[in-house]
Short mmCIF file of C-alpha atoms and ligand atoms in Angstrom, two decimals:
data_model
loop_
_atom_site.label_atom_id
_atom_site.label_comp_id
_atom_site.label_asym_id
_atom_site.label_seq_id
_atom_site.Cartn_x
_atom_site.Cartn_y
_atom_site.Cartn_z
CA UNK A 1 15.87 14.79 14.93
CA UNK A 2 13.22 12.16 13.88
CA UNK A 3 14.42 8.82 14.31
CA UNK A 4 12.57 6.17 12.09
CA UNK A 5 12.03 2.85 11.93
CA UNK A 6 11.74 0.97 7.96
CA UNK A 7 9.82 -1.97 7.73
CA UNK A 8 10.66 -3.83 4.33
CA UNK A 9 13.89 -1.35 4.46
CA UNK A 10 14.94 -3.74 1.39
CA UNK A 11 11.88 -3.12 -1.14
CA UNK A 12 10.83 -0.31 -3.37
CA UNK A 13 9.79 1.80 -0.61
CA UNK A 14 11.89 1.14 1.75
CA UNK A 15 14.86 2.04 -0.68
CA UNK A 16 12.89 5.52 -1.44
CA UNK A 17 12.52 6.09 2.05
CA UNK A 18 16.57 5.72 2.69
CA UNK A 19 17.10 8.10 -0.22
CA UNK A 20 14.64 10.61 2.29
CA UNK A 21 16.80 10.20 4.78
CA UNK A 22 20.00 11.05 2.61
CA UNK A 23 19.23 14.20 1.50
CA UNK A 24 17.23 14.95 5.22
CA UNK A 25 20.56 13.64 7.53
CA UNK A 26 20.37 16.82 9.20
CA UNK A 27 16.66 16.10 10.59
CA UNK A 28 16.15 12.26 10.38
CA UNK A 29 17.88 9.16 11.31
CA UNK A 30 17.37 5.46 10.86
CA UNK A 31 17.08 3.76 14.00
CA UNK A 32 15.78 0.09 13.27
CA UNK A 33 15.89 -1.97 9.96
CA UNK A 34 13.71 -4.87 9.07
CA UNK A 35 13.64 -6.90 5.54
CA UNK A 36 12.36 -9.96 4.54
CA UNK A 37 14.71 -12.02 2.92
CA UNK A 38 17.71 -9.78 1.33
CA UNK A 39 20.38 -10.06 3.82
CA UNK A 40 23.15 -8.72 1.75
CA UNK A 41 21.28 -5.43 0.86
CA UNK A 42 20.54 -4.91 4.11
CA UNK A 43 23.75 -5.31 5.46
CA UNK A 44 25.11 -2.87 3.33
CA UNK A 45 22.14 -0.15 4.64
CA UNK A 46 23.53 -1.63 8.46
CA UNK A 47 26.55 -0.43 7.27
CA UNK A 48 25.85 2.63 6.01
CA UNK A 49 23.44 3.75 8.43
CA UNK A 50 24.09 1.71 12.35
CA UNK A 51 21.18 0.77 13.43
CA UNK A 52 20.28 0.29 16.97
CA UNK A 53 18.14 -2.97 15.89
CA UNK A 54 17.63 -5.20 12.30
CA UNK A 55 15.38 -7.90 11.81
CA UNK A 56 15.33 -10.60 9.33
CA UNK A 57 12.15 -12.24 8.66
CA UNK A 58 13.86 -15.71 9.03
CA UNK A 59 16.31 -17.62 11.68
CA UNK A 60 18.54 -18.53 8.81
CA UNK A 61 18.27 -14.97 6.75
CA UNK A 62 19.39 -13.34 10.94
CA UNK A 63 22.07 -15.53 10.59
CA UNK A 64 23.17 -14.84 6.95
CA UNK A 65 22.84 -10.99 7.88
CA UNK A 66 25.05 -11.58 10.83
CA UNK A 67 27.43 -13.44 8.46
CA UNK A 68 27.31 -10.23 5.79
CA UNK A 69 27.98 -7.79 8.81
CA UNK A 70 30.87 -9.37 9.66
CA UNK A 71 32.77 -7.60 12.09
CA UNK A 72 30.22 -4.81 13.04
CA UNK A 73 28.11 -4.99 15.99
CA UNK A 74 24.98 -5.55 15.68
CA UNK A 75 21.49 -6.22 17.29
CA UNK A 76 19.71 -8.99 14.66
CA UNK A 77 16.24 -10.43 15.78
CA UNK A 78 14.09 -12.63 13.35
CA UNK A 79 10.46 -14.03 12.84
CA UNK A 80 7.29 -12.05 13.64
CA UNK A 81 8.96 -11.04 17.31
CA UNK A 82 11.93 -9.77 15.50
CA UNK A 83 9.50 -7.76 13.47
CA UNK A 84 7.73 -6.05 16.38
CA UNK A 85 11.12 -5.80 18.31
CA UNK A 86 11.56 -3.25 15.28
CA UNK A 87 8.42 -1.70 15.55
CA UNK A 88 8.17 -1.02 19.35
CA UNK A 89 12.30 0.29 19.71
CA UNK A 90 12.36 2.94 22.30
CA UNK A 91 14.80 4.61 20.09
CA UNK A 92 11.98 4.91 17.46
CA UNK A 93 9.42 7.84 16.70
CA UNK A 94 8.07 7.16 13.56
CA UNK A 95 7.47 3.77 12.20
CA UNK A 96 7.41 3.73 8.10
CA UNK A 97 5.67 0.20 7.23
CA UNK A 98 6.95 -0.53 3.80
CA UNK A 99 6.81 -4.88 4.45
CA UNK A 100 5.05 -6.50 1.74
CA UNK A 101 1.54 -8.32 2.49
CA UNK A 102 0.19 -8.81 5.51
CA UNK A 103 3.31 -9.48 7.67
CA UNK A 104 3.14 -5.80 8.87
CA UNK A 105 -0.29 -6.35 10.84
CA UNK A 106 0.96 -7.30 14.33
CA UNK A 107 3.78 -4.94 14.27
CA UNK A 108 1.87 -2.28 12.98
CA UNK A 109 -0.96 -2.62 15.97
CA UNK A 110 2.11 -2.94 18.51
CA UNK A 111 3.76 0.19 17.12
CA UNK A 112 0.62 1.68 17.94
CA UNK A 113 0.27 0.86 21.15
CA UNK A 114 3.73 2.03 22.03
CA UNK A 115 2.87 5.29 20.61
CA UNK A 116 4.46 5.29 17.48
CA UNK A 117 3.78 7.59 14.46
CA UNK A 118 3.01 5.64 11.72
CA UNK A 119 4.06 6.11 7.67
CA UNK A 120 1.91 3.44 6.36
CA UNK A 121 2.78 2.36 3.20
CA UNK A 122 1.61 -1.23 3.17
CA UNK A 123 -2.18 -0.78 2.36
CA UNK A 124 -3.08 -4.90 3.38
CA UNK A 125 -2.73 -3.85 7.01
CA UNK A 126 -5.93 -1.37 6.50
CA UNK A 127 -7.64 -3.73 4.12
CA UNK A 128 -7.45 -6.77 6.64
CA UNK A 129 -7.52 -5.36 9.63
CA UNK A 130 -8.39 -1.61 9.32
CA UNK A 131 -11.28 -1.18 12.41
CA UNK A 132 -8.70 -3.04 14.64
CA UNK A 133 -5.31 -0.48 13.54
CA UNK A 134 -7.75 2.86 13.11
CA UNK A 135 -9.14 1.92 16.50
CA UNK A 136 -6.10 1.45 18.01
CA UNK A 137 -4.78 4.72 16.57
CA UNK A 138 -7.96 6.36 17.95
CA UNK A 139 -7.49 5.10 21.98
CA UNK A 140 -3.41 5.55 22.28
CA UNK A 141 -3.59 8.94 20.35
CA UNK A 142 -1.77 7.95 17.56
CA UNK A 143 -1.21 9.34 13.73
CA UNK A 144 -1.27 6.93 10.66
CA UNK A 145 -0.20 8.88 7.98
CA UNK A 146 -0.64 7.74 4.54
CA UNK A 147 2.49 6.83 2.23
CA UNK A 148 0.63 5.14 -0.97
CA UNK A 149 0.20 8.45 -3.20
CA UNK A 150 -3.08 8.60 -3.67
CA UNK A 151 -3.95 8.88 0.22
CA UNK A 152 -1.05 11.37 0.66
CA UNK A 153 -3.01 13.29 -1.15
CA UNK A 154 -5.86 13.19 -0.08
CA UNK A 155 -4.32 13.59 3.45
CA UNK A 156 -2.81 17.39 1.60
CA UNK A 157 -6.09 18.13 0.53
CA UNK A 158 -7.82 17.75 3.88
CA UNK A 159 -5.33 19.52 5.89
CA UNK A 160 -6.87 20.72 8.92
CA UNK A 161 -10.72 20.43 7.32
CA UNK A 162 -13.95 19.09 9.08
CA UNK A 163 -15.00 15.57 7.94
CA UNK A 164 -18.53 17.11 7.22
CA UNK A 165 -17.45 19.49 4.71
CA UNK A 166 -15.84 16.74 2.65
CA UNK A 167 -18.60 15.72 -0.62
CA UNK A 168 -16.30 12.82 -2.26
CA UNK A 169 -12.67 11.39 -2.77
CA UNK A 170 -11.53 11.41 -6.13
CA UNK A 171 -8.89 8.44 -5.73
CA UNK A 172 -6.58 8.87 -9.69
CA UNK A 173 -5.36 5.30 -11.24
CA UNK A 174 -2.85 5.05 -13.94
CA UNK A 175 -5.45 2.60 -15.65
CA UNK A 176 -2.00 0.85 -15.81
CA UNK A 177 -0.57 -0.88 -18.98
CA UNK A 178 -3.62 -2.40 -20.39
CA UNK A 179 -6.28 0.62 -20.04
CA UNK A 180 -6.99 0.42 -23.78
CA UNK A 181 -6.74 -3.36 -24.64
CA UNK A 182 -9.76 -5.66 -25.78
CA UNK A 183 -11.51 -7.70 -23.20
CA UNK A 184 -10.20 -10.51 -25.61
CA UNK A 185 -6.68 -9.28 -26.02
CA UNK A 186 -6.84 -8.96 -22.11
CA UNK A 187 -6.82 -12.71 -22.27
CA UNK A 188 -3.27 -13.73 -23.36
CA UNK A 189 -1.44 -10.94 -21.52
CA UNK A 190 1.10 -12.27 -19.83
CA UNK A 191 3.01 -11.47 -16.44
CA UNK A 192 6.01 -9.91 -18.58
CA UNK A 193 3.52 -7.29 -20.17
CA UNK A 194 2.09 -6.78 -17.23
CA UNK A 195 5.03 -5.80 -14.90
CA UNK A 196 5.85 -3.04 -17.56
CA UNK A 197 3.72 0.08 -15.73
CA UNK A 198 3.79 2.95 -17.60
CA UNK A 199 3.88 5.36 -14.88
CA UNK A 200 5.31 4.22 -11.67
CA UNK A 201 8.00 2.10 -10.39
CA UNK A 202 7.24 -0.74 -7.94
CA UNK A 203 7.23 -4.05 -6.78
CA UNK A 204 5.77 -6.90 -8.65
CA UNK A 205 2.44 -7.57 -6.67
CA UNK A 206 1.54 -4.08 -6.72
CA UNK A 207 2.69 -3.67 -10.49
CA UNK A 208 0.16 -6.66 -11.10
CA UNK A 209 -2.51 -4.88 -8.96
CA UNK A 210 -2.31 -1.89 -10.78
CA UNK A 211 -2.95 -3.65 -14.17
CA UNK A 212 -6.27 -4.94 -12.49
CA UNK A 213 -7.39 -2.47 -10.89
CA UNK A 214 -6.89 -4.73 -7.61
CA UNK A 215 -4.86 -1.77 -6.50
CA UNK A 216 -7.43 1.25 -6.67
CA UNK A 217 -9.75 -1.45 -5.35
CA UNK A 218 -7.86 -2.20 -2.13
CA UNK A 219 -7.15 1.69 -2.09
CA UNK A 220 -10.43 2.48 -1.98
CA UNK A 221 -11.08 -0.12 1.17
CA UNK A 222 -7.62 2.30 2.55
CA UNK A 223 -9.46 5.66 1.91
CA UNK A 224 -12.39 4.28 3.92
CA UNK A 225 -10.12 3.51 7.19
CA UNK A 226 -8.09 6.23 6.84
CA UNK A 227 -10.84 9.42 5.80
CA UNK A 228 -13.81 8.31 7.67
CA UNK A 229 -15.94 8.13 4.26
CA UNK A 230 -18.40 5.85 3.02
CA UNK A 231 -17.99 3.71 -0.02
CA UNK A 232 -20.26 5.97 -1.80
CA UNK A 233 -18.49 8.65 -1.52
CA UNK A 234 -15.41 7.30 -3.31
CA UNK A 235 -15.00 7.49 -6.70
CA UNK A 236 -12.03 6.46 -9.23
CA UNK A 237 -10.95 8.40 -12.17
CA UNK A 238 -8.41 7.21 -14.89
CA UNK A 239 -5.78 9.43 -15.06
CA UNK A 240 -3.41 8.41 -17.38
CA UNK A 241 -0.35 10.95 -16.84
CA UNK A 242 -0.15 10.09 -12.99
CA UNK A 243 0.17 14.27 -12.53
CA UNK A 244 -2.78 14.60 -10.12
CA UNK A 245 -2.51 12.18 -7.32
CA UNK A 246 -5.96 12.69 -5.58
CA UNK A 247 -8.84 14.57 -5.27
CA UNK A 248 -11.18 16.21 -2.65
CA UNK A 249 -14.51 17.29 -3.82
CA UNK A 250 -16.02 19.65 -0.92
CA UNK A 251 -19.63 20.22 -0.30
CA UNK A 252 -20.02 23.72 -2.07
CA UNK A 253 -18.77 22.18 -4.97
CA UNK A 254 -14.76 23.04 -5.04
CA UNK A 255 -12.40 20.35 -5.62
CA UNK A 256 -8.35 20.33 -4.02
CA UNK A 257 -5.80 18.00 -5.79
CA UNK A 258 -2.47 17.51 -5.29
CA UNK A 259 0.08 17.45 -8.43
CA UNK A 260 3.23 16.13 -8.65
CA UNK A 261 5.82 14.46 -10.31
CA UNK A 262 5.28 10.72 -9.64
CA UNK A 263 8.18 10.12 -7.11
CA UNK A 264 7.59 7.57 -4.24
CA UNK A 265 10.09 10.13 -1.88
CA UNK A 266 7.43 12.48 -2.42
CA UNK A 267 4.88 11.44 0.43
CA UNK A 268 7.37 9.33 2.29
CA UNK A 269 9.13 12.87 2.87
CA UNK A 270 5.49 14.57 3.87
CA UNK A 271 4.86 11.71 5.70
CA UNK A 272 8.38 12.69 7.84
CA UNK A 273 8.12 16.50 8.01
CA UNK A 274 4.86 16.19 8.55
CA UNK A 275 3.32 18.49 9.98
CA UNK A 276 5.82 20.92 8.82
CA UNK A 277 6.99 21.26 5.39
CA UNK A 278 10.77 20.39 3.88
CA UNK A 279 12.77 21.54 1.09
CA UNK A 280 12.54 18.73 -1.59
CA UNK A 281 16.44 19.55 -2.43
CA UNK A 282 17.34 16.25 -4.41
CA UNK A 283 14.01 15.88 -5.95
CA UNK A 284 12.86 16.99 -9.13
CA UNK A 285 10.14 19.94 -9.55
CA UNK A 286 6.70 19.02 -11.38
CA UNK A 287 6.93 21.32 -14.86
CA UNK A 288 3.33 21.94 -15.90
CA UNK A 289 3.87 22.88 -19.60
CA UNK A 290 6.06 20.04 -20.06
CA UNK A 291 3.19 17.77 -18.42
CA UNK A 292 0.68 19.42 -20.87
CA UNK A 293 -2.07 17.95 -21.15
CA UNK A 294 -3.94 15.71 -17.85
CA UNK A 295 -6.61 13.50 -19.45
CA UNK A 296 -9.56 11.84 -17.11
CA UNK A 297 -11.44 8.81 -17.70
CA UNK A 298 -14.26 6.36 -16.27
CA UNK A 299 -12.95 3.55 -15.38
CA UNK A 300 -13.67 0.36 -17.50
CA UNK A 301 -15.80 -1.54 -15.01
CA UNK A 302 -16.65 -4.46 -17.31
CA UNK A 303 -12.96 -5.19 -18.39
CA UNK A 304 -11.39 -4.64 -14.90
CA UNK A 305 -13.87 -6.18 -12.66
CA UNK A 306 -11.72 -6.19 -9.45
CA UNK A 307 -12.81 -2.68 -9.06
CA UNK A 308 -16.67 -3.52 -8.38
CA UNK A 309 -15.21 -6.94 -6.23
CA UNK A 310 -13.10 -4.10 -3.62
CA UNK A 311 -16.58 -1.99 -3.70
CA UNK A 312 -18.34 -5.14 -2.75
CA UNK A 313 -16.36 -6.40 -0.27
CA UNK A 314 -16.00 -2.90 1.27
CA UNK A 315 -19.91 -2.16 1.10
CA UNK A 316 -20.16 -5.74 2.74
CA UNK A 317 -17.42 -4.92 5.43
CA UNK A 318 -16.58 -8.09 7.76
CA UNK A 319 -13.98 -10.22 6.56
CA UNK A 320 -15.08 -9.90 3.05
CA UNK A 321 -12.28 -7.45 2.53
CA UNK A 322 -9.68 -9.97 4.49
CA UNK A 323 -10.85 -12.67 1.63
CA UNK A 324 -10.84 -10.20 -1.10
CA UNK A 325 -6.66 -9.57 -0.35
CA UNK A 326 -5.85 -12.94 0.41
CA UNK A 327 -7.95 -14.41 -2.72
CA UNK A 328 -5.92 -11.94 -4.94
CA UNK A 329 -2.64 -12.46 -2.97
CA UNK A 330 -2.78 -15.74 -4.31
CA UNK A 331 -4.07 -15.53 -7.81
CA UNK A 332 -1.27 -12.61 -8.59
CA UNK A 333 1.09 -15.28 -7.57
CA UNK A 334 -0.26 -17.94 -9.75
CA UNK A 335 -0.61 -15.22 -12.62
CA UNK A 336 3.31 -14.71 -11.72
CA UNK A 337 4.17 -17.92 -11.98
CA UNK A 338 2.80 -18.48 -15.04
CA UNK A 339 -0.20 -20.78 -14.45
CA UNK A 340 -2.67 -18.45 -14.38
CA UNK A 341 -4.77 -16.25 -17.21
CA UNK A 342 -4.85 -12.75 -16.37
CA UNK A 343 -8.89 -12.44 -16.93
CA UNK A 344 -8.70 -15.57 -14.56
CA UNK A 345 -7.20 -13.15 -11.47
CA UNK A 346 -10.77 -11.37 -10.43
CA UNK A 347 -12.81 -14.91 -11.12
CA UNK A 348 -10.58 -16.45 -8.65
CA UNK A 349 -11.38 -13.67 -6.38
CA UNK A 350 -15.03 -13.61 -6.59
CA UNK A 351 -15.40 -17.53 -6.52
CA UNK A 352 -13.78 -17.24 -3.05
CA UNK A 353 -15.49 -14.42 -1.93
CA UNK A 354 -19.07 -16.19 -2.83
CA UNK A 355 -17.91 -19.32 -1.13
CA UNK A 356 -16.87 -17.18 2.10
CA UNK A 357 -19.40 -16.74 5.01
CA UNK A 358 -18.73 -13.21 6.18
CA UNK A 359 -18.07 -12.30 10.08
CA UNK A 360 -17.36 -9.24 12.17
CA UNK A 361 -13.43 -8.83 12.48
CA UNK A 362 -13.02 -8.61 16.45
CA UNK A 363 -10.01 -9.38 16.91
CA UNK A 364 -6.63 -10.23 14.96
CA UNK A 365 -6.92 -14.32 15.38
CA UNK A 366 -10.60 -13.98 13.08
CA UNK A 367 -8.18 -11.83 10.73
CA UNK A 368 -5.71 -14.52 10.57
CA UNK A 369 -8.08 -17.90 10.36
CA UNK A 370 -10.04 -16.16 7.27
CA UNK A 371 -6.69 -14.88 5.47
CA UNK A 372 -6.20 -19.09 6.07
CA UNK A 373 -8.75 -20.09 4.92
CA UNK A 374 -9.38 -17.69 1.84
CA UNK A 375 -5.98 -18.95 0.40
CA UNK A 376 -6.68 -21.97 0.57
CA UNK A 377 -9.85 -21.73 -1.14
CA UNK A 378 -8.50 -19.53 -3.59
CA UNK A 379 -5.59 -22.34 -3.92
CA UNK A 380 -8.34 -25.01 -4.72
CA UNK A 381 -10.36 -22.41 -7.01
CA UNK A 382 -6.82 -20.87 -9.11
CA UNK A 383 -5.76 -25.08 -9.52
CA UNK A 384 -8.76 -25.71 -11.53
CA UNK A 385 -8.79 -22.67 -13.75
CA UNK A 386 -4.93 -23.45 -14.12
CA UNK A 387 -3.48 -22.83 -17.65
CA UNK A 388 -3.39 -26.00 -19.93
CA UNK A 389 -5.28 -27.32 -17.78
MG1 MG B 1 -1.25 4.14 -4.66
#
């Protein structure tokens, strides 16, 4: 029996990786529970499931959880303690980080150094921090397995082969829902058009990120941590049917990929059976002649410019991915709310990486003060580019 703790147990992810665990009861169990602010949903999965420990990321959400529980026992914690109380449960062997942002990164690192598997689904953590956590991993003898699709994999592909035999990563993107629109028509989208992605189901920031390209950018900073490879060797095809996942292109010229049906409970299940192999039972089976055709493209650099601003800040390295996340963090919310153009998302971005003076990221406080300080540049820079304005 695996047990596992869910962090964001509330979210897209988190929901997928519950539906795992319901068609694997017989091999995994939910130990801990952390959301950020749904406290009815997650009493119901308290219910449902008895948790030795939940967190909330809030006093008050703790005590409307508590409230929602009502006459079941329960151990609730709250705040960023709360989080790592989750994290760090003795009753915990794997740790599946599904929280949204950047509120995984200390919990993440502590897992780590309790000796906790990690399912990391929550890319930021590697973008912002990713020498610190793959370090980590490396002294306490730890896995971080990937759960974003594209890094699964790449993590199937690789099974078991030498880093030096490895040419290139062929990372797949949707292209999402505005692959083939005008660099002018690009310019009115809205947030409504752009939350409609025509392949996958997710949350809203990374349903925004995928119709920038923010998403293969920050995945491409992820493939770096995670594979050992140089920004050179990663590439990014358009793959418009979402069928292949990733590729691996080997030195004597073969590539791997991985096909599937695009399924989130896919590589959360790899990611706990790992490194055995389970029956899929509940899930449906990829049908090739129905998929028919797969179609690859080059990416459209010019149109989607957060690509080339993830290469950048990745061939830069220092904190210039840390401002990179937080600069788009911020944007994407301003483009959610309304008040921002869509074109305006990546000149936000680059504005506050060009007015960011890049250092070495030693320790988690540097990560912190630059996340800081990149919103609130980005803050300043997304005001004055404000619609209507
Ligand atoms: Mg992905």
């Amino acid at each position: 029996m695996k047990r596992l703790a869910i962090l964001g147990s509330t979210g897209s992810i988190g929901q997928s990786a519950l539906a795992v665990v319901d068609a694997h009861a017989d091999r995994l169990r939910v130990a801990a529970l952390a959301a950020g602010d749904n406290a009815a949903l997650l009493a119901a999965q308290v219910a449902r499931y008895c948790p030795e420990i939940v967190a909330m990321a809030t006093a008050d959400g703790a005590d409307r959880l508590k409230a929602a529980c009502g006459s079941q026992t329960v151990n609730v914690v709250s705040g960023p303690e709360g989080l790592i109380a989750v994290a760090t449960h003795l009753a915990v062997d794997i740790v599946i980080c599904a929280s949204s942002g950047t509120a995984g990164l200390e919990a993440v690192l502590a897992a780590i150094e309790h000796g906790k598997t990690v399912a990391l689904a929550n890319k930021e953590v590697l973008v912002m921090a990713g020498e610190l956590v793959t370090g980590a991993a490396r002294r306490h003898g730890v896995s971080i397995l990937p759960v974003d699709s594209e890094h699964n994999a790449i993590h199937q592909c690789l099974h078991g082969r030498d880093r030096a035999e490895i040419k290139r990563l062929i990372l797949t993107a949707s292209g999402g829902p505005f692959r083939e629109f005008s660099a002018d028509a690009l310019d009115s989208v809205d947030a409504a058009a752009a939350l409609q992605h025509p392949t996958w189901r997710m949350g809203r920031k990374i349903t925004i990120d995928s119709a920038t390209l923010m998403n293969k950018g920050l995945e491409v900073i992820e493939a770096h941590w995670l594979f050992g490879v140089t920004a050179d060797q990663i590439d990014v095809v358009i793959h418009p049917q979402s069928i292949v996942h990733s590729l691996v292109e080997l030195i004597d010229g073969s590539i791997i990929a991985q096909l599937g049906i695009a399924d989130m409970r896919l590589p959360i299940q790899y990611a706990c059976s790992y490194p055995e192999r389970w029956d899929a039972r509940t899930l449906p089976t990829l049908d090739l002649l129905r998929a028919g055709r797969l179609d690859f493209h080059a990416p459209a650099r010019d149109r989607f410019p957060c690509l080339d601003l993830a290469y950048r800040a990745l061939r830069t390295g220092g904190t210039l991915p840390v401002v990179l996340n937080a600069a788009n963090e911020v944007a994407v919310e301003h483009f959610l709310d309304g008040k921002l153009g869509f074109t305006a998302i990546p000149r936000v971005i680059e504005e506050t990486m060009n007015a960011h003076h890049v250092e070495n990221v030693t320790t988690l406080d540097v990560v912190r003060r630059v996340d800081q300080w990149s919103q609130e540049c980005a803050r300043h820079t997304a005001q004055a580019l404000e619609l209507n304005a």
